[in-house]
Tab-separated table of N, CA and C in Angstrom:
chain	number	residue	atom	x	y	z
U	1	MET	N	4.654	8.336	1.396
U	1	MET	CA	5.964	7.284	2.022
U	1	MET	C	5.533	6.996	3.440
U	2	ALA	N	5.227	7.891	4.219
U	2	ALA	CA	4.044	7.408	5.677
U	2	ALA	C	3.555	6.597	5.590
U	3	LEU	N	2.528	6.637	4.427
U	3	LEU	CA	1.477	5.684	4.281
U	3	LEU	C	2.028	4.178	3.995
U	4	VAL	N	2.898	4.204	3.184
U	4	VAL	CA	3.309	2.918	2.701
U	4	VAL	C	4.173	2.149	3.942
U	5	PHE	N	4.952	2.989	4.482
U	5	PHE	CA	5.297	2.437	5.933
U	5	PHE	C	4.444	1.813	6.858
U	6	ARG	N	3.199	2.635	6.862
U	6	ARG	CA	1.934	2.241	8.033
U	6	ARG	C	1.100	0.761	7.286
U	7	GLU	N	1.569	0.686	6.158
U	7	GLU	CA	0.646	-0.410	5.544
U	7	GLU	C	1.662	-1.475	5.000
U	8	LEU	N	3.061	-1.031	5.900
U	8	LEU	CA	3.876	-2.580	6.438
U	8	LEU	C	3.616	-2.943	7.244
U	9	VAL	N	3.747	-1.726	8.117
U	9	VAL	CA	3.589	-2.321	9.555
U	9	VAL	C	2.122	-3.035	9.484
U	10	CYS	N	1.219	-2.801	9.099
U	10	CYS	CA	-0.124	-3.261	9.426
U	10	CYS	C	-0.071	-4.872	8.587
U	11	LEU	N	0.613	-4.742	7.230
U	11	LEU	CA	0.773	-6.161	7.114
U	11	LEU	C	1.682	-7.240	7.731
U	12	SER	N	2.631	-6.658	8.861
U	12	SER	CA	3.472	-7.648	9.395
U	12	SER	C	2.946	-7.739	10.771
U	13	MET	N	2.134	-6.773	11.327
U	13	MET	CA	1.624	-7.169	12.632
U	13	MET	C	-0.003	-7.226	12.609
U	14	VAL	N	-0.507	-7.111	11.805
U	14	VAL	CA	-2.229	-7.779	11.607
U	14	VAL	C	-2.151	-8.245	10.940
U	15	SER	N	-3.781	-8.939	10.777
U	15	SER	CA	-4.275	-9.477	9.713
U	15	SER	C	-3.971	-9.418	8.561
U	16	PRO	N	-3.657	-9.922	7.123
U	16	PRO	CA	-3.431	-9.411	5.989
U	16	PRO	C	-4.269	-8.912	5.681
U	17	LYS	N	-5.873	-9.953	5.872
U	17	LYS	CA	-6.980	-9.648	5.315
U	17	LYS	C	-7.490	-8.158	5.800
U	18	GLU	N	-7.075	-7.956	6.854
U	18	GLU	CA	-7.856	-6.517	7.328
U	18	GLU	C	-7.145	-5.336	6.891
U	19	CYS	N	-5.745	-5.468	5.628
U	19	CYS	CA	-5.485	-4.565	5.443
U	19	CYS	C	-5.051	-4.307	3.999
U	20	MET	N	-5.781	-5.388	3.319
U	20	MET	CA	-5.908	-6.144	2.109
U	20	MET	C	-6.525	-4.851	1.173
U	21	GLY	N	-7.622	-4.154	1.353
U	21	GLY	CA	-8.275	-3.225	0.646
U	21	GLY	C	-7.555	-2.068	0.462
U	22	TYR	N	-6.793	-1.868	1.764
U	22	TYR	CA	-5.968	-0.571	2.009
U	22	TYR	C	-4.363	-0.655	1.097
U	23	THR	N	-4.044	-2.180	0.961
U	23	THR	CA	-3.046	-2.369	0.287
U	23	THR	C	-3.122	-2.322	-1.106
U	24	ASN	N	-4.420	-2.504	-1.277
U	24	ASN	CA	-4.628	-2.522	-2.760
U	24	ASN	C	-4.859	-1.052	-3.761
U	25	VAL	N	-5.087	-0.276	-2.929
U	25	VAL	CA	-5.396	1.162	-2.796
U	25	VAL	C	-4.079	1.462	-3.014
U	26	VAL	N	-2.887	1.041	-1.968
U	26	VAL	CA	-1.567	1.776	-2.047
U	26	VAL	C	-1.184	1.295	-3.499
U	27	ILE	N	-1.228	0.138	-3.806
U	27	ILE	CA	-0.350	-0.462	-4.768
U	27	ILE	C	-0.938	0.445	-6.293
U	28	GLY	N	-2.325	0.863	-6.417
U	28	GLY	CA	-2.730	1.571	-7.288
U	28	GLY	C	-2.016	2.725	-7.595
U	29	LEU	N	-2.362	3.551	-6.404
U	29	LEU	CA	-1.505	4.821	-6.447
U	29	LEU	C	-0.161	4.857	-6.913
U	30	SER	N	0.655	3.603	-6.462
U	30	SER	CA	2.190	3.224	-6.479
U	30	SER	C	2.185	3.439	-8.269
U	31	VAL	N	1.216	2.218	-8.692
U	31	VAL	CA	1.509	2.078	-10.126
U	31	VAL	C	0.889	3.422	-10.998
U	32	THR	N	0.220	3.850	-10.710
U	32	THR	CA	-0.229	5.194	-11.092
U	32	THR	C	0.957	6.297	-10.986
U	33	TRP	N	1.370	6.551	-10.235
U	33	TRP	CA	2.871	7.185	-9.669
U	33	TRP	C	3.863	7.141	-10.953
U	34	ALA	N	3.832	5.566	-11.112
U	34	ALA	CA	5.309	5.042	-12.064
U	34	ALA	C	4.975	5.239	-13.103
U	35	HIS	N	3.742	5.361	-13.053
U	35	HIS	CA	3.313	5.391	-15.215
U	35	HIS	C	3.527	6.628	-15.518
U	36	TYR	N	3.278	7.846	-14.774
U	36	TYR	CA	3.188	8.932	-15.123
U	36	TYR	C	4.637	9.619	-14.895
U	37	THR	N	5.234	9.381	-14.010
U	37	THR	CA	6.601	9.715	-13.636
U	37	THR	C	7.888	8.891	-14.726
U	38	HIS	N	7.347	7.934	-15.106
U	38	HIS	CA	8.445	7.123	-16.422
U	38	HIS	C	7.921	7.155	-17.822
């Protein structure tokens, strides 16, 4: 949860390009988590 919040802060305050890689990781983990929990 903290990582997602940190990513949102990063996207809102820093250039999106600098966070894109981390964003993709977070999205991937979120999709995987949703897949295995639903």
